[in-house]
XYZ file of C-alpha atoms in Angstrom:
413
model
C 9.612 -24.204 -25.533
C 13.318 -24.930 -26.147
C 14.626 -25.101 -29.690
C 15.005 -28.527 -31.249
C 18.517 -29.316 -32.471
C 19.080 -31.908 -35.177
C 21.999 -33.663 -36.861
C 22.369 -33.237 -40.624
C 25.916 -34.394 -41.263
C 28.543 -36.685 -39.730
C 32.238 -37.379 -40.401
C 34.479 -40.012 -38.757
C 38.073 -41.196 -39.029
C 38.885 -44.165 -36.750
C 41.187 -47.169 -36.507
C 38.435 -49.264 -38.018
C 37.335 -47.046 -40.868
C 38.235 -43.789 -42.678
C 34.662 -42.559 -42.949
C 31.323 -42.981 -41.186
C 29.984 -45.843 -43.280
C 33.149 -47.954 -43.080
C 33.451 -47.331 -39.340
C 29.812 -48.249 -38.726
C 30.054 -51.363 -40.761
C 33.257 -52.485 -38.981
C 31.760 -51.785 -35.547
C 28.651 -53.847 -36.331
C 30.936 -56.736 -37.361
C 33.024 -56.424 -34.193
C 36.232 -55.796 -36.115
C 39.451 -55.014 -34.363
C 41.373 -51.785 -34.973
C 44.278 -52.389 -32.579
C 47.725 -53.519 -33.732
C 51.441 -53.079 -33.324
C 52.553 -49.473 -33.614
C 53.994 -48.555 -37.020
C 54.153 -44.768 -36.735
C 57.462 -44.975 -34.854
C 59.750 -47.473 -33.141
C 57.920 -48.341 -29.900
C 60.227 -51.217 -28.966
C 61.484 -49.361 -25.889
C 57.976 -48.709 -24.551
C 56.200 -51.053 -22.170
C 53.144 -50.751 -24.426
C 53.785 -51.250 -28.121
C 50.220 -51.397 -29.469
C 47.677 -48.719 -30.423
C 44.772 -47.909 -32.671
C 46.316 -46.206 -35.662
C 44.570 -44.582 -38.605
C 45.242 -46.719 -41.660
C 45.693 -45.649 -45.272
C 45.149 -41.952 -44.573
C 46.869 -39.578 -46.988
C 47.081 -35.995 -45.641
C 47.391 -34.608 -49.195
C 43.790 -35.698 -49.599
C 42.844 -32.650 -47.554
C 45.810 -30.259 -47.821
C 48.718 -29.797 -50.252
C 51.995 -31.528 -49.719
C 53.834 -28.460 -48.393
C 51.147 -27.659 -45.833
C 50.837 -31.320 -44.799
C 54.535 -31.409 -43.811
C 54.089 -28.715 -41.169
C 50.552 -29.715 -40.034
C 50.094 -32.015 -37.034
C 47.865 -35.051 -37.479
C 45.076 -33.781 -35.288
C 44.439 -30.860 -37.659
C 44.673 -33.072 -40.713
C 42.168 -35.454 -39.186
C 39.909 -32.586 -38.253
C 39.824 -31.275 -41.788
C 39.118 -34.719 -43.132
C 36.046 -35.396 -40.966
C 34.801 -31.817 -41.384
C 34.769 -32.314 -45.145
C 32.757 -35.509 -44.786
C 30.263 -34.082 -42.338
C 29.802 -30.797 -44.153
C 29.463 -32.630 -47.470
C 26.800 -34.915 -46.132
C 24.879 -32.021 -44.628
C 24.770 -30.069 -47.917
C 24.968 -26.753 -46.085
C 27.525 -25.326 -48.560
C 24.936 -25.777 -51.352
C 22.365 -23.753 -49.502
C 22.082 -20.309 -51.061
C 20.593 -18.918 -47.904
C 23.435 -19.939 -45.673
C 24.652 -17.077 -43.429
C 28.274 -17.903 -42.675
C 28.248 -15.341 -39.842
C 25.924 -17.761 -38.091
C 27.882 -20.964 -38.505
C 29.776 -21.924 -35.373
C 32.714 -24.293 -35.009
C 33.400 -26.151 -31.732
C 36.182 -28.595 -32.569
C 38.178 -29.768 -29.566
C 41.353 -31.738 -28.952
C 42.510 -33.183 -25.685
C 46.220 -32.925 -26.417
C 46.706 -31.047 -29.696
C 49.943 -31.102 -31.666
C 52.136 -33.144 -29.369
C 54.058 -34.555 -32.298
C 55.096 -31.021 -33.308
C 56.434 -30.422 -29.766
C 58.498 -33.608 -29.992
C 59.898 -32.795 -33.389
C 60.732 -29.172 -32.640
C 62.330 -30.006 -29.236
C 64.778 -32.209 -31.193
C 65.459 -29.310 -33.574
C 66.081 -26.999 -30.629
C 68.484 -29.469 -28.968
C 70.385 -30.321 -32.119
C 70.439 -27.078 -34.128
C 69.560 -24.292 -31.697
C 66.646 -21.885 -31.207
C 67.092 -20.170 -34.569
C 66.064 -23.332 -36.375
C 62.799 -23.875 -34.523
C 59.862 -23.602 -36.891
C 57.954 -20.314 -36.968
C 54.857 -22.516 -37.235
C 55.554 -24.251 -33.859
C 53.023 -22.359 -31.749
C 50.109 -22.252 -34.191
C 50.621 -25.899 -35.027
C 50.626 -27.216 -31.461
C 47.793 -25.364 -29.787
C 44.474 -27.313 -29.760
C 42.317 -24.471 -31.094
C 43.954 -24.671 -34.512
C 41.837 -27.534 -35.827
C 38.697 -25.439 -35.443
C 40.543 -22.419 -36.879
C 41.510 -24.328 -40.014
C 37.920 -25.525 -40.520
C 36.592 -21.966 -40.241
C 39.265 -20.617 -42.590
C 38.623 -23.328 -45.183
C 34.839 -22.852 -45.277
C 34.568 -19.204 -44.322
C 32.527 -19.806 -41.160
C 32.617 -16.605 -39.074
C 30.338 -17.551 -36.219
C 31.361 -18.493 -32.634
C 34.580 -20.573 -32.732
C 36.278 -21.951 -29.651
C 37.944 -25.084 -28.418
C 37.040 -27.174 -25.426
C 39.832 -29.141 -23.844
C 38.566 -31.620 -21.274
C 40.772 -34.601 -21.961
C 38.743 -37.662 -22.922
C 35.423 -35.772 -22.547
C 36.421 -33.157 -25.134
C 34.389 -34.428 -28.102
C 31.244 -34.942 -26.000
C 31.465 -31.537 -24.340
C 31.962 -29.938 -27.788
C 28.793 -31.534 -29.150
C 26.804 -30.728 -25.968
C 27.962 -27.140 -25.859
C 27.275 -26.816 -29.553
C 23.722 -27.912 -28.928
C 23.354 -25.291 -26.178
C 24.904 -22.554 -28.344
C 22.256 -23.223 -31.008
C 19.497 -23.272 -28.398
C 20.585 -19.837 -27.190
C 20.236 -18.458 -30.664
C 23.949 -17.652 -31.084
C 24.118 -19.479 -34.399
C 22.006 -21.508 -36.808
C 24.549 -24.217 -37.546
C 27.400 -25.666 -35.483
C 30.252 -27.905 -36.622
C 31.011 -29.798 -33.421
C 33.323 -32.606 -32.448
C 36.846 -33.660 -31.488
C 40.077 -34.733 -33.087
C 43.249 -36.359 -31.785
C 46.633 -37.461 -33.125
C 48.504 -38.303 -29.892
C 49.948 -41.736 -30.678
C 53.532 -40.433 -30.556
C 56.653 -41.504 -28.630
C 56.089 -38.917 -25.925
C 52.310 -39.402 -25.728
C 52.664 -43.138 -25.418
C 55.459 -42.843 -22.855
C 53.394 -40.634 -20.593
C 50.508 -43.044 -20.505
C 52.966 -45.974 -20.057
C 54.562 -44.251 -17.049
C 51.086 -43.655 -15.594
C 50.508 -47.437 -15.904
C 47.229 -46.729 -17.677
C 47.767 -48.897 -20.797
C 47.366 -52.564 -21.603
C 50.717 -54.273 -22.158
C 49.209 -57.167 -24.071
C 51.696 -56.543 -26.862
C 51.684 -60.118 -28.123
C 47.880 -60.163 -28.530
C 46.690 -56.711 -29.700
C 43.393 -58.099 -31.029
C 42.317 -58.921 -27.471
C 43.967 -56.047 -25.631
C 40.981 -53.726 -25.405
C 38.319 -55.581 -23.427
C 36.015 -53.213 -21.492
C 34.140 -54.602 -18.516
C 35.795 -58.039 -18.961
C 37.403 -59.830 -16.033
C 40.790 -59.995 -17.813
C 41.080 -56.354 -18.871
C 44.546 -54.854 -18.255
C 44.241 -51.216 -19.256
C 43.156 -49.044 -22.099
C 44.644 -48.864 -25.597
C 45.632 -45.452 -27.087
C 44.254 -44.513 -30.465
C 44.092 -41.702 -32.971
C 40.787 -40.540 -34.449
C 38.266 -37.796 -35.051
C 34.547 -37.208 -35.337
C 32.334 -34.246 -36.264
C 28.605 -33.611 -36.358
C 26.849 -30.835 -38.180
C 24.200 -29.602 -35.803
C 21.397 -27.248 -36.843
C 18.263 -25.756 -35.377
C 15.258 -27.682 -36.687
C 13.940 -24.496 -38.309
C 17.119 -23.933 -40.244
C 17.346 -27.555 -41.412
C 13.698 -27.564 -42.518
C 14.055 -24.227 -44.309
C 16.718 -25.709 -46.585
C 14.939 -29.088 -46.831
C 17.884 -30.925 -45.291
C 17.916 -34.663 -44.638
C 17.729 -34.996 -40.863
C 19.667 -37.965 -39.447
C 18.842 -37.779 -35.698
C 18.045 -35.315 -32.988
C 19.873 -34.054 -29.898
C 17.778 -34.642 -26.813
C 19.873 -33.738 -23.821
C 23.251 -32.814 -22.377
C 24.719 -32.992 -18.886
C 28.122 -32.253 -17.388
C 29.811 -32.322 -14.029
C 33.214 -32.671 -12.339
C 34.312 -35.276 -9.823
C 36.221 -32.733 -7.750
C 38.239 -35.701 -6.494
C 41.515 -36.594 -8.282
C 43.429 -35.663 -11.425
C 43.169 -39.123 -12.965
C 40.994 -41.420 -10.878
C 37.198 -41.486 -10.566
C 35.742 -41.619 -7.048
C 34.700 -45.170 -6.186
C 31.096 -44.144 -5.692
C 30.840 -42.660 -9.188
C 29.234 -39.493 -7.847
C 30.402 -37.272 -10.723
C 29.290 -39.716 -13.398
C 25.926 -40.157 -11.606
C 25.346 -36.398 -11.512
C 26.344 -36.036 -15.132
C 23.889 -38.696 -16.378
C 21.079 -37.315 -14.185
C 21.686 -33.854 -15.579
C 21.468 -35.156 -19.162
C 18.228 -37.032 -18.437
C 16.729 -33.959 -16.802
C 17.794 -31.811 -19.761
C 16.179 -34.303 -22.144
C 12.999 -34.385 -20.041
C 12.857 -38.206 -20.030
C 12.760 -40.932 -17.405
C 15.706 -43.354 -17.047
C 13.634 -46.256 -18.325
C 13.097 -44.472 -21.637
C 16.731 -44.862 -22.637
C 17.163 -47.662 -25.223
C 20.960 -47.889 -25.286
C 24.011 -46.633 -23.389
C 27.296 -46.104 -25.226
C 29.665 -46.383 -22.286
C 32.887 -44.646 -21.728
C 34.090 -48.185 -21.255
C 37.866 -47.742 -21.369
C 39.019 -51.229 -20.370
C 40.612 -50.001 -17.166
C 39.744 -51.641 -13.864
C 38.542 -48.571 -12.025
C 36.622 -46.865 -14.883
C 34.619 -49.950 -15.865
C 33.688 -50.836 -12.277
C 32.776 -47.290 -11.433
C 30.844 -46.602 -14.604
C 28.838 -49.780 -14.113
C 28.050 -48.730 -10.552
C 27.025 -45.258 -11.729
C 24.693 -46.658 -14.402
C 23.026 -48.869 -11.764
C 22.613 -45.915 -9.427
C 20.983 -43.781 -12.132
C 18.828 -46.370 -13.862
C 17.949 -48.706 -10.982
C 16.339 -51.985 -12.104
C 16.198 -50.690 -15.676
C 20.004 -50.780 -15.769
C 19.874 -54.528 -16.255
C 17.490 -54.216 -19.213
C 19.284 -51.460 -21.096
C 22.054 -52.655 -23.535
C 25.447 -51.135 -22.850
C 28.383 -51.375 -25.209
C 31.854 -49.867 -25.654
C 33.125 -48.576 -28.972
C 36.644 -48.538 -27.476
C 36.695 -52.345 -27.470
C 37.315 -52.055 -31.266
C 38.789 -48.585 -31.857
C 40.796 -48.145 -28.696
C 40.586 -44.806 -26.833
C 40.778 -41.830 -29.241
C 41.084 -39.407 -26.312
C 39.653 -36.016 -27.339
C 38.121 -37.458 -30.486
C 36.480 -40.445 -28.858
C 33.288 -38.827 -27.497
C 32.415 -37.323 -30.916
C 32.787 -40.682 -32.637
C 30.673 -42.358 -29.954
C 28.037 -39.655 -30.362
C 27.930 -40.533 -34.019
C 27.590 -44.215 -33.098
C 24.541 -43.262 -30.989
C 22.980 -41.380 -33.915
C 23.538 -44.392 -36.172
C 22.042 -46.709 -33.605
C 18.873 -44.547 -33.504
C 18.782 -44.415 -37.315
C 19.301 -48.121 -37.906
C 17.905 -49.783 -34.727
C 21.206 -51.620 -34.279
C 23.621 -51.714 -31.333
C 27.197 -52.646 -31.974
C 28.815 -55.199 -29.618
C 31.447 -54.950 -26.995
C 34.335 -56.920 -28.498
C 36.446 -59.277 -26.362
C 33.870 -59.533 -23.582
C 33.964 -63.047 -22.093
C 33.125 -62.701 -18.400
C 32.352 -59.583 -16.399
C 34.846 -58.337 -13.873
C 33.980 -57.382 -10.345
C 30.896 -55.167 -10.316
C 30.490 -55.457 -14.115
C 27.213 -57.349 -14.347
C 25.190 -55.398 -16.927
C 24.217 -56.377 -20.461
C 27.349 -55.397 -22.389
C 26.132 -56.768 -25.778
C 29.032 -59.288 -25.973
C 30.719 -59.812 -29.314
C 27.652 -59.755 -31.578
C 25.614 -56.796 -32.721
C 21.932 -56.578 -31.702
C 18.912 -55.489 -33.639
C 16.525 -53.585 -31.339
C 14.447 -50.424 -31.309
C 16.631 -47.504 -30.312
C 14.614 -44.381 -29.533
C 17.001 -42.724 -27.057
C 20.760 -43.394 -26.921
C 22.970 -42.051 -24.147
C 26.752 -41.571 -24.449
C 29.162 -41.104 -21.573
C 32.615 -39.516 -21.618
C 34.847 -39.099 -18.532
C 38.185 -37.269 -18.701
C 41.294 -36.712 -16.547
C 40.663 -33.916 -14.115
C 37.252 -35.405 -13.301
C 35.558 -33.826 -16.342
C 32.310 -35.660 -17.143
C 29.971 -35.229 -20.123
C 26.864 -37.053 -21.254
C 24.757 -36.496 -24.378
C 21.470 -38.081 -25.232
C 20.378 -38.448 -28.856
C 17.012 -39.613 -30.149
C 15.390 -40.892 -33.219
C 14.154 -37.981 -35.392
C 10.367 -37.981 -35.841
């Protein structure tokens, strides 16, 4: 019998809330987190809107000197780690063996703002003025490293980088790591701070982003007929995962349970999904098989739902291929309709949303959905939250390179 893995802590930092409770409340209310970019002058970019983190003070998690040389993705990672670890109560457990606490904290892009800043230093002042902290501040593994250093966690620690599937892969692999017996606790999730001049320009040049600059509130509209591209965002999410035995031994409050995990690759194109959705289909089927449940047992699907033409059509097709007639009965919604696309952090936040849906029997809406586009004919929970029993919630994440990840969470009983 495989080990049961449970969730005992969660932390989130998103464009609609600076913690889990505020984020969850905003999502239920269908609030918008997208606006004009204030982090830098984006007037020369074709897209000038994004989902920014609001009211975040880095000195809340690190001192002023360290904050000046620390990229946002690490700051965000430390913030959500503190919330998740605090809720879990593991640091108050006298029996905690820090040798058996793992950290799997991924980032899709890492410290891109540091690269931009130091390239300017190099060009203007020469190589001797480049920061000695350049390399350790830009590589994606440093968010997990800082968490382990801060809390003294000496267990397995590595970083998964699978673009927009990063957070979901990190949670799924964290679950498997615990099942193998490699640790008792795993701090798992993703963090991203890529809303920068260069990051934005790259996606603009790829023609991936919505250019609805005059109407940011309605720019992110997954599955809708009038969608025009995705909206970049910053954000982070972390779960504290534990074996059931470990959580029970310390009398932890258990929030929800991990049920299954699947992954695959499209083996098709660096940015585009195949029209038949074969990789997404395989990924969801793998997760269902791992969970040992039938498609009809899923109560809710948190879609990747990016608001791009190809993703939304293809994901809808893949859901119908996996779930058959049940696809039309299962509510599907997109968190990105409110937060925008938090890249490497987005899957972790959406996993948290699934846990909260199981805990509260509520599904947040898909904001800005008016009429489905071609092939988008499922129940996307338009604009208003829905109260319904949620026993199993499935979350999809699909990343550039064809990397696919699906996790299934369930109500803890």
